[in-house]
Amino acid sequence: MAVGLRQALAVGLLALSSSVWAAKKVDLDYHVRLLPQSDEAEVRLTLAQGSTVRSLDFDLGDGSHYSDFKTDGQWQLVPGKQTRGIWRPAADKSSLTYRVRISHGRKGGSFETRMTPTWALMRGDDLVPAARLDQQDGIELVSRLEFELPTGWNSVETAWPRIGRNKFRIDNISRLFDRPTGWMLAGHLGTRRTRLGETEVTVASPQGQGMRRMDVLTLLTFIWPQVQAMYPRHPTKLLIVGASDPMWRGSLAARESIYLNSRLPLVSESGSSALVRELAQLFARINDKQRSDWISEGFAEYYAIELVRRAGGMSDERYASLHKKLAREGEKVTTLRGEQVDSAQIGRAVLLLGELDQEIRIKTRNKRSLDDVLRGAMRLESVDTREFVQLAESVIGEPSKVLDTELLQ
């Protein structure tokens, strides 16, 4: 039996080593040339060995932002409600080139993304759209992103590791197709950098846009010990970008990056913070489903308040006043369910989560709290309302009276 076991182990190790050695690394390079005169970027994807990829099937949305597709392989455009573009690379070194419009407007005349003669604020998700990858077995794509800047533009910032002046390594272990995602900023920039815990933090904005970069770093430094204690996983790099009107006067988290309009207060008159809310959303990465958007939005707003309070930045009186304001705004809310939730629903969700935290602490004699529910939700691929209730009750150890409410029906 011992000889047979050794033989089996030897065969298994040989098979494992063979699969490791069979893994072949193939370069996939993204080259982005910014063209402010036409409000576009020219994007080129280059595969060092095209035969390793059978196809890339891109989701082009309504198709209006992309044009001028050229390749030495095959390109097929499939029109429809969701336009698709299918690239079948040539056998050897193969490239696909296209143009993408940078500026995206919103109702009211503001911009989600924008290019001017001196800077561009954009999303990598738009530069290289999502795609289904069909490749040969045993292939690992090694992806890099390089920018070609207009004359006079001094720098570019992304949330990816920098490996050259305008060059970045793209490596997302959760995806087979590594593409550059998250907020990006290029042009005449002002930047401030620091290291907080395990995370390299960069705050960047175009010059003359009124971004309070040191204020942002100071607020982050103030709350960071609470962030570290709250969230088990921390990004190695965090980028915060901002610009003033006519950029959209809001805030939004993306992959390891946050957009913040520079006219927004870092802490509002009520005591809440858009910056801390987006940080909480980014760190938690909760993927809700089945009309349960209230979970991720409610957690983000709850901990935007809680992190500032735990850091000593909010008095008990201010905390109570903020909760009264949320109660007034949410008094007519009858349900928290929906694909998208409004501010009144989010405020009501914050109050519900606060009540749940109190219930957990009382029933577990302060051994558990809402923090445990959040960390449990973070470990799930996705979560809906029913699963959230089950998770909370597993923390409590019995059914929750707080969650037995018509708000969640």
Tab-separated table of C-alpha atoms in Angstrom:
chain	number	residue	atom	x	y	z
A	1	MET	CA	0.000	0.000	0.000
A	2	ALA	CA	2.873	2.326	0.844
A	3	VAL	CA	4.492	1.740	-2.581
A	4	GLY	CA	1.153	2.268	-4.317
A	5	LEU	CA	0.572	5.489	-2.366
A	6	ARG	CA	4.046	6.783	-3.289
A	7	GLN	CA	3.401	5.981	-6.947
A	8	ALA	CA	0.048	7.760	-6.856
A	9	LEU	CA	1.609	10.824	-5.236
A	10	ALA	CA	4.426	10.811	-7.791
A	11	VAL	CA	1.938	10.654	-10.667
A	12	GLY	CA	-0.114	13.469	-9.102
A	13	LEU	CA	2.941	15.690	-8.593
A	14	LEU	CA	4.083	14.991	-12.149
A	15	ALA	CA	0.670	15.974	-13.495
A	16	LEU	CA	0.664	19.127	-11.367
A	17	SER	CA	4.156	20.135	-12.420
A	18	SER	CA	3.275	19.457	-16.059
A	19	SER	CA	0.234	21.749	-15.835
A	20	VAL	CA	2.336	24.470	-14.186
A	21	TRP	CA	5.036	24.228	-16.844
A	22	ALA	CA	2.363	24.138	-19.562
A	23	ALA	CA	0.976	27.525	-18.470
A	24	LYS	CA	2.143	29.948	-21.133
A	25	LYS	CA	2.373	33.699	-20.572
A	26	VAL	CA	1.331	35.863	-23.520
A	27	ASP	CA	1.650	39.667	-23.537
A	28	LEU	CA	-1.462	41.793	-24.037
A	29	ASP	CA	-0.549	45.474	-24.342
A	30	TYR	CA	-2.987	48.389	-24.247
A	31	HIS	CA	-1.769	51.618	-25.853
A	32	VAL	CA	-3.932	54.712	-25.335
A	33	ARG	CA	-3.246	57.889	-27.341
A	34	LEU	CA	-5.243	60.860	-26.046
A	35	LEU	CA	-6.569	63.228	-28.729
A	36	PRO	CA	-8.066	66.350	-27.090
A	37	GLN	CA	-8.673	68.044	-30.453
A	38	SER	CA	-11.339	65.436	-31.270
A	39	ASP	CA	-12.412	64.525	-27.710
A	40	GLU	CA	-11.254	60.956	-28.302
A	41	ALA	CA	-8.726	58.343	-27.332
A	42	GLU	CA	-7.192	55.994	-29.859
A	43	VAL	CA	-6.891	52.592	-28.186
A	44	ARG	CA	-4.715	49.771	-29.518
A	45	LEU	CA	-4.773	46.220	-28.143
A	46	THR	CA	-1.764	44.118	-29.158
A	47	LEU	CA	-1.483	40.382	-28.572
A	48	ALA	CA	2.066	39.032	-28.813
A	49	GLN	CA	0.667	35.722	-30.122
A	50	GLY	CA	-2.811	36.028	-31.566
A	51	SER	CA	-3.338	32.290	-32.031
A	52	THR	CA	-3.640	31.841	-28.252
A	53	VAL	CA	-6.955	33.770	-28.251
A	54	ARG	CA	-9.838	32.480	-30.333
A	55	SER	CA	-11.981	35.598	-29.801
A	56	LEU	CA	-12.773	38.626	-27.657
A	57	ASP	CA	-16.497	39.480	-27.666
A	58	PHE	CA	-16.858	43.134	-26.569
A	59	ASP	CA	-19.988	44.739	-25.086
A	60	LEU	CA	-20.141	48.141	-26.840
A	61	GLY	CA	-23.348	49.367	-25.181
A	62	ASP	CA	-25.403	51.300	-27.713
A	63	GLY	CA	-22.314	51.484	-29.926
A	64	SER	CA	-22.286	55.288	-30.164
A	65	HIS	CA	-19.029	55.859	-28.243
A	66	TYR	CA	-16.782	53.612	-30.369
A	67	SER	CA	-15.655	53.943	-33.999
A	68	ASP	CA	-12.929	53.294	-36.604
A	69	PHE	CA	-12.242	49.643	-35.791
A	70	LYS	CA	-9.190	48.266	-37.603
A	71	THR	CA	-7.439	44.913	-37.208
A	72	ASP	CA	-5.079	42.542	-38.981
A	73	GLY	CA	-7.398	39.713	-37.894
A	74	GLN	CA	-11.186	39.577	-38.219
A	75	TRP	CA	-13.693	42.082	-36.829
A	76	GLN	CA	-17.448	41.545	-36.695
A	77	LEU	CA	-19.878	44.219	-35.503
A	78	VAL	CA	-23.200	42.833	-34.264
A	79	PRO	CA	-25.749	45.710	-33.958
A	80	GLY	CA	-28.623	45.542	-31.495
A	81	LYS	CA	-29.900	46.959	-28.222
A	82	GLN	CA	-26.528	45.888	-26.822
A	83	THR	CA	-24.055	46.273	-29.673
A	84	ARG	CA	-21.311	43.642	-29.692
A	85	GLY	CA	-17.955	43.611	-31.439
A	86	ILE	CA	-16.160	40.306	-31.953
A	87	TRP	CA	-12.398	40.298	-32.556
A	88	ARG	CA	-10.688	37.177	-33.853
A	89	PRO	CA	-6.935	37.932	-33.795
A	90	ALA	CA	-4.525	36.947	-36.552
A	91	ALA	CA	-2.249	33.971	-35.778
A	92	ASP	CA	0.990	35.836	-35.025
A	93	LYS	CA	1.369	39.262	-33.392
A	94	SER	CA	-2.052	40.848	-33.779
A	95	SER	CA	-3.620	44.235	-33.034
A	96	LEU	CA	-7.063	45.818	-32.776
A	97	THR	CA	-7.317	49.626	-32.959
A	98	TYR	CA	-10.391	51.814	-32.428
A	99	ARG	CA	-11.429	55.248	-31.199
A	100	VAL	CA	-13.567	56.009	-28.155
A	101	ARG	CA	-15.236	59.310	-27.270
A	102	ILE	CA	-14.154	60.526	-23.824
A	103	SER	CA	-16.715	63.170	-22.764
A	104	HIS	CA	-20.010	61.725	-21.529
A	105	GLY	CA	-22.723	64.220	-20.601
A	106	ARG	CA	-25.551	64.039	-18.055
A	107	LYS	CA	-28.934	65.722	-17.834
A	108	GLY	CA	-28.577	69.358	-16.838
A	109	GLY	CA	-25.381	69.932	-18.802
A	110	SER	CA	-22.846	68.338	-16.449
A	111	PHE	CA	-20.292	65.669	-17.392
A	112	GLU	CA	-19.619	62.166	-16.062
A	113	THR	CA	-16.280	62.084	-17.898
A	114	ARG	CA	-14.614	64.939	-19.760
A	115	MET	CA	-11.708	65.893	-21.983
A	116	THR	CA	-10.455	69.486	-22.313
A	117	PRO	CA	-7.387	70.903	-24.120
A	118	THR	CA	-5.333	70.477	-20.915
A	119	TRP	CA	-6.745	67.404	-19.112
A	120	ALA	CA	-8.943	64.322	-19.333
A	121	LEU	CA	-10.915	62.636	-16.543
A	122	MET	CA	-12.118	59.223	-17.709
A	123	ARG	CA	-12.923	55.635	-16.796
A	124	GLY	CA	-10.814	52.705	-17.891
A	125	ASP	CA	-14.046	50.720	-18.196
A	126	ASP	CA	-14.930	52.980	-21.159
A	127	LEU	CA	-11.482	52.860	-22.777
A	128	VAL	CA	-11.607	49.046	-22.974
A	129	PRO	CA	-15.188	47.749	-22.728
A	130	ALA	CA	-16.067	44.499	-20.962
A	131	ALA	CA	-15.539	41.389	-23.088
A	132	ARG	CA	-15.975	37.630	-23.056
A	133	LEU	CA	-12.618	35.956	-23.624
A	134	ASP	CA	-12.320	32.645	-25.484
A	135	GLN	CA	-8.714	31.487	-25.292
A	136	GLN	CA	-6.704	28.303	-25.469
A	137	ASP	CA	-6.238	26.278	-22.281
A	138	GLY	CA	-3.059	26.879	-20.291
A	139	ILE	CA	-2.670	30.512	-21.394
A	140	GLU	CA	-2.117	33.439	-19.032
A	141	LEU	CA	-2.391	36.926	-20.502
A	142	VAL	CA	0.089	39.434	-19.037
A	143	SER	CA	-1.505	42.860	-19.478
A	144	ARG	CA	0.047	46.333	-19.452
A	145	LEU	CA	-1.368	49.792	-20.128
A	146	GLU	CA	0.607	52.664	-21.643
A	147	PHE	CA	-0.542	56.227	-22.335
A	148	GLU	CA	0.713	58.525	-25.086
A	149	LEU	CA	0.026	62.039	-23.815
A	150	PRO	CA	-0.472	65.221	-25.849
A	151	THR	CA	2.411	67.680	-25.961
A	152	GLY	CA	2.630	69.618	-22.692
A	153	TRP	CA	0.585	67.206	-20.571
A	154	ASN	CA	2.754	66.304	-17.593
A	155	SER	CA	1.335	63.098	-16.100
A	156	VAL	CA	-1.330	60.406	-15.887
A	157	GLU	CA	-2.745	58.693	-12.789
A	158	THR	CA	-4.550	55.353	-12.459
A	159	ALA	CA	-5.232	52.995	-9.542
A	160	TRP	CA	-3.004	50.313	-11.110
A	161	PRO	CA	0.670	49.728	-10.150
A	162	ARG	CA	2.990	52.033	-12.085
A	163	ILE	CA	5.819	50.273	-13.967
A	164	GLY	CA	7.058	53.248	-16.007
A	165	ARG	CA	6.472	56.964	-16.454
A	166	ASN	CA	3.105	56.522	-18.194
A	167	LYS	CA	2.887	52.730	-17.970
A	168	PHE	CA	0.901	50.456	-15.631
A	169	ARG	CA	0.541	46.740	-14.890
A	170	ILE	CA	-3.026	45.438	-15.184
A	171	ASP	CA	-3.628	42.349	-13.052
A	172	ASN	CA	-7.060	41.405	-11.727
A	173	ILE	CA	-7.000	37.911	-10.227
A	174	SER	CA	-10.819	37.735	-10.196
A	175	ARG	CA	-11.077	38.058	-13.992
A	176	LEU	CA	-9.769	36.015	-16.889
A	177	PHE	CA	-9.647	39.081	-19.168
A	178	ASP	CA	-7.465	41.747	-17.529
A	179	ARG	CA	-8.540	45.186	-18.697
A	180	PRO	CA	-7.863	48.664	-17.285
A	181	THR	CA	-10.808	49.706	-15.077
A	182	GLY	CA	-11.435	52.457	-12.541
A	183	TRP	CA	-11.045	56.243	-12.634
A	184	MET	CA	-8.109	57.747	-14.559
A	185	LEU	CA	-6.821	61.287	-14.917
A	186	ALA	CA	-4.283	62.804	-17.313
A	187	GLY	CA	-3.021	66.297	-18.151
A	188	HIS	CA	-1.689	69.300	-16.207
A	189	LEU	CA	-2.200	67.780	-12.766
A	190	GLY	CA	-1.597	68.567	-9.141
A	191	THR	CA	-1.087	65.528	-6.909
A	192	ARG	CA	-0.506	64.686	-3.264
A	193	ARG	CA	0.567	61.248	-2.048
A	194	THR	CA	0.905	59.446	1.257
A	195	ARG	CA	0.932	55.920	2.645
A	196	LEU	CA	-1.839	54.880	5.021
A	197	GLY	CA	-1.328	51.425	6.478
A	198	GLU	CA	-0.833	49.038	3.562
A	199	THR	CA	-2.282	51.472	1.009
A	200	GLU	CA	-0.539	54.007	-1.216
A	201	VAL	CA	-2.979	56.926	-1.514
A	202	THR	CA	-2.878	59.475	-4.344
A	203	VAL	CA	-5.157	62.522	-4.591
A	204	ALA	CA	-5.031	64.127	-8.045
A	205	SER	CA	-6.893	66.833	-9.924
A	206	PRO	CA	-6.331	69.148	-12.871
A	207	GLN	CA	-4.618	72.354	-11.849
A	208	GLY	CA	-7.003	75.225	-11.151
A	209	GLN	CA	-9.990	73.005	-10.298
A	210	GLY	CA	-10.158	73.873	-6.591
A	211	MET	CA	-9.502	70.352	-5.315
A	212	ARG	CA	-8.541	70.437	-1.636
A	213	ARG	CA	-5.986	67.669	-1.924
A	214	MET	CA	-4.371	68.095	1.511
A	215	ASP	CA	-7.802	68.306	3.155
A	216	VAL	CA	-8.705	64.975	1.559
A	217	LEU	CA	-5.482	63.356	2.793
A	218	THR	CA	-5.993	64.814	6.288
A	219	LEU	CA	-9.548	63.419	6.554
A	220	LEU	CA	-8.391	60.015	5.314
A	221	THR	CA	-5.475	59.994	7.777
A	222	PHE	CA	-7.905	60.872	10.587
A	223	ILE	CA	-10.339	58.000	9.907
A	224	TRP	CA	-7.855	55.392	8.594
A	225	PRO	CA	-7.302	53.543	11.908
A	226	GLN	CA	-11.072	52.933	12.015
A	227	VAL	CA	-11.050	51.818	8.369
A	228	GLN	CA	-8.263	49.332	9.102
A	229	ALA	CA	-10.114	47.960	12.132
A	230	MET	CA	-13.393	47.678	10.243
A	231	TYR	CA	-12.428	46.140	6.894
A	232	PRO	CA	-10.292	42.989	6.582
A	233	ARG	CA	-9.054	43.703	3.047
A	234	HIS	CA	-7.235	46.846	1.944
A	235	PRO	CA	-6.160	47.883	-1.562
A	236	THR	CA	-2.449	48.331	-2.208
A	237	LYS	CA	-3.235	51.551	-4.087
A	238	LEU	CA	-6.082	54.065	-3.850
A	239	LEU	CA	-6.627	56.933	-6.295
A	240	ILE	CA	-8.952	59.858	-5.592
A	241	VAL	CA	-9.610	62.200	-8.508
A	242	GLY	CA	-11.609	65.402	-8.612
A	243	ALA	CA	-12.584	68.355	-10.769
A	244	SER	CA	-15.040	71.233	-10.552
A	245	ASP	CA	-18.142	72.222	-12.563
A	246	PRO	CA	-19.250	71.374	-15.188
A	247	MET	CA	-18.249	67.935	-13.917
A	248	TRP	CA	-21.113	66.108	-12.226
A	249	ARG	CA	-21.516	67.453	-8.691
A	250	GLY	CA	-21.422	64.103	-6.970
A	251	SER	CA	-19.132	61.250	-5.967
A	252	LEU	CA	-18.657	57.706	-7.239
A	253	ALA	CA	-16.404	54.774	-6.358
A	254	ALA	CA	-14.897	52.499	-8.987
A	255	ARG	CA	-12.138	49.886	-8.838
A	256	GLU	CA	-9.676	51.110	-6.146
A	257	SER	CA	-10.562	54.703	-7.104
A	258	ILE	CA	-13.018	57.457	-6.200
A	259	TYR	CA	-14.326	60.464	-8.129
A	260	LEU	CA	-15.231	63.481	-5.972
A	261	ASN	CA	-16.437	66.801	-7.351
A	262	SER	CA	-14.094	69.411	-5.882
A	263	ARG	CA	-17.006	71.687	-4.870
A	264	LEU	CA	-18.483	69.067	-2.548
A	265	PRO	CA	-17.778	69.582	1.166
A	266	LEU	CA	-15.645	66.802	2.644
A	267	VAL	CA	-18.071	66.750	5.579
A	268	SER	CA	-21.588	68.147	5.046
A	269	GLU	CA	-23.522	70.380	7.455
A	270	SER	CA	-25.375	67.279	8.711
A	271	GLY	CA	-22.095	65.533	9.509
A	272	SER	CA	-22.062	62.930	6.722
A	273	SER	CA	-19.230	62.662	4.183
A	274	ALA	CA	-19.500	61.742	0.497
A	275	LEU	CA	-15.796	60.840	0.454
A	276	VAL	CA	-16.090	58.450	3.417
A	277	ARG	CA	-19.281	56.955	1.941
A	278	GLU	CA	-17.505	56.091	-1.322
A	279	LEU	CA	-14.559	54.745	0.660
A	280	ALA	CA	-16.914	52.474	2.627
A	281	GLN	CA	-18.512	51.303	-0.631
A	282	LEU	CA	-15.115	50.602	-2.207
A	283	PHE	CA	-13.765	48.662	0.780
A	284	ALA	CA	-16.898	46.577	1.333
A	285	ARG	CA	-17.445	45.595	-2.333
A	286	ILE	CA	-20.880	44.157	-1.610
A	287	ASN	CA	-22.643	42.874	-4.711
A	288	ASP	CA	-26.375	42.891	-4.016
A	289	LYS	CA	-28.992	41.270	-6.239
A	290	GLN	CA	-32.742	40.739	-6.633
A	291	ARG	CA	-33.913	44.278	-5.863
A	292	SER	CA	-31.711	44.507	-2.778
A	293	ASP	CA	-29.720	47.643	-3.615
A	294	TRP	CA	-30.576	48.946	-0.143
A	295	ILE	CA	-27.968	46.607	1.377
A	296	SER	CA	-24.831	48.044	-0.244
A	297	GLU	CA	-26.149	51.625	-0.241
A	298	GLY	CA	-27.368	51.385	3.339
A	299	PHE	CA	-24.094	49.895	4.598
A	300	ALA	CA	-22.063	52.585	2.779
A	301	GLU	CA	-24.086	55.460	4.274
A	302	TYR	CA	-24.208	53.845	7.731
A	303	TYR	CA	-20.442	53.411	7.921
A	304	ALA	CA	-19.779	56.835	6.368
A	305	ILE	CA	-21.362	58.200	9.541
A	306	GLU	CA	-20.012	55.515	11.872
A	307	LEU	CA	-16.354	55.750	10.809
A	308	VAL	CA	-16.293	59.517	11.396
A	309	ARG	CA	-18.052	59.082	14.769
A	310	ARG	CA	-15.695	56.298	15.907
A	311	ALA	CA	-12.703	58.449	14.957
A	312	GLY	CA	-13.987	61.195	17.258
A	313	GLY	CA	-15.158	63.497	14.483
A	314	MET	CA	-18.830	63.593	15.518
A	315	SER	CA	-20.315	64.436	18.917
A	316	ASP	CA	-23.234	62.488	20.411
A	317	GLU	CA	-25.443	65.548	19.863
A	318	ARG	CA	-24.513	65.784	16.181
A	319	TYR	CA	-24.997	62.018	15.803
A	320	ALA	CA	-28.502	62.225	17.324
A	321	SER	CA	-29.362	65.257	15.173
A	322	LEU	CA	-28.288	63.430	12.008
A	323	HIS	CA	-30.466	60.432	12.897
A	324	LYS	CA	-33.463	62.732	13.457
A	325	LYS	CA	-32.889	64.227	10.008
A	326	LEU	CA	-32.771	60.730	8.438
A	327	ALA	CA	-35.981	59.796	10.276
A	328	ARG	CA	-37.790	62.865	8.921
A	329	GLU	CA	-36.639	62.200	5.362
A	330	GLY	CA	-37.558	58.513	5.503
A	331	GLU	CA	-40.856	58.650	7.402
A	332	LYS	CA	-42.952	58.048	4.246
A	333	VAL	CA	-40.812	55.142	2.997
A	334	THR	CA	-42.852	51.927	2.823
A	335	THR	CA	-40.247	49.603	1.276
A	336	LEU	CA	-36.471	49.422	0.937
A	337	ARG	CA	-36.633	47.020	-2.012
A	338	GLY	CA	-35.825	48.102	-5.571
A	339	GLU	CA	-33.182	47.914	-8.295
A	340	GLN	CA	-32.246	51.482	-7.382
A	341	VAL	CA	-32.996	53.300	-4.148
A	342	ASP	CA	-33.431	57.012	-3.486
A	343	SER	CA	-31.976	59.099	-0.672
A	344	ALA	CA	-35.057	58.666	1.544
A	345	GLN	CA	-34.817	54.868	1.253
A	346	ILE	CA	-31.086	54.967	1.988
A	347	GLY	CA	-31.716	57.086	5.084
A	348	ARG	CA	-34.391	54.651	6.258
A	349	ALA	CA	-31.968	51.759	5.624
A	350	VAL	CA	-29.370	53.486	7.829
A	351	LEU	CA	-31.892	53.683	10.671
A	352	LEU	CA	-32.843	50.013	10.213
A	353	LEU	CA	-29.174	48.983	10.322
A	354	GLY	CA	-28.686	51.055	13.473
A	355	GLU	CA	-31.641	49.283	15.120
A	356	LEU	CA	-30.209	45.933	14.015
A	357	ASP	CA	-26.828	46.833	15.526
A	358	GLN	CA	-28.514	47.582	18.870
A	359	GLU	CA	-30.464	44.308	18.737
A	360	ILE	CA	-27.314	42.291	18.013
A	361	ARG	CA	-25.351	43.964	20.811
A	362	ILE	CA	-28.124	43.414	23.365
A	363	LYS	CA	-28.819	39.783	22.450
A	364	THR	CA	-25.109	38.817	22.282
A	365	ARG	CA	-24.144	40.871	25.354
A	366	ASN	CA	-21.876	43.099	23.257
A	367	LYS	CA	-19.909	40.161	21.854
A	368	ARG	CA	-21.177	40.792	18.294
A	369	SER	CA	-22.375	43.797	16.304
A	370	LEU	CA	-23.425	44.951	12.839
A	371	ASP	CA	-19.702	44.890	11.948
A	372	ASP	CA	-19.919	41.083	11.953
A	373	VAL	CA	-22.869	41.165	9.554
A	374	LEU	CA	-20.966	43.460	7.184
A	375	ARG	CA	-17.897	41.227	7.195
A	376	GLY	CA	-20.105	38.210	6.551
A	377	ALA	CA	-21.732	39.949	3.566
A	378	MET	CA	-18.269	40.849	2.235
A	379	ARG	CA	-17.376	37.161	2.085
A	380	LEU	CA	-20.356	36.364	-0.144
A	381	GLU	CA	-20.163	36.612	-3.953
A	382	SER	CA	-23.533	38.354	-3.869
A	383	VAL	CA	-26.330	38.864	-1.355
A	384	ASP	CA	-30.073	39.489	-1.492
A	385	THR	CA	-32.521	40.523	1.228
A	386	ARG	CA	-33.414	36.967	2.269
A	387	GLU	CA	-29.734	36.007	2.552
A	388	PHE	CA	-29.027	39.201	4.488
A	389	VAL	CA	-31.709	38.316	7.053
A	390	GLN	CA	-30.288	34.792	7.380
A	391	LEU	CA	-26.786	36.196	7.840
A	392	ALA	CA	-27.905	38.673	10.520
A	393	GLU	CA	-29.846	35.972	12.393
A	394	SER	CA	-26.814	33.669	12.326
A	395	VAL	CA	-24.858	36.470	14.045
A	396	ILE	CA	-27.621	37.024	16.618
A	397	GLY	CA	-28.229	33.305	17.157
A	398	GLU	CA	-32.015	33.679	16.900
A	399	PRO	CA	-34.663	35.372	14.700
A	400	SER	CA	-34.405	39.156	14.419
A	401	LYS	CA	-37.380	41.261	15.506
A	402	VAL	CA	-35.905	44.320	13.771
A	403	LEU	CA	-35.749	42.587	10.374
A	404	ASP	CA	-39.312	41.238	10.709
A	405	THR	CA	-40.645	44.325	8.933
A	406	GLU	CA	-42.738	45.196	5.895
A	407	LEU	CA	-39.854	47.405	4.741
A	408	LEU	CA	-38.074	44.271	3.503
A	409	GLN	CA	-41.075	42.552	1.896
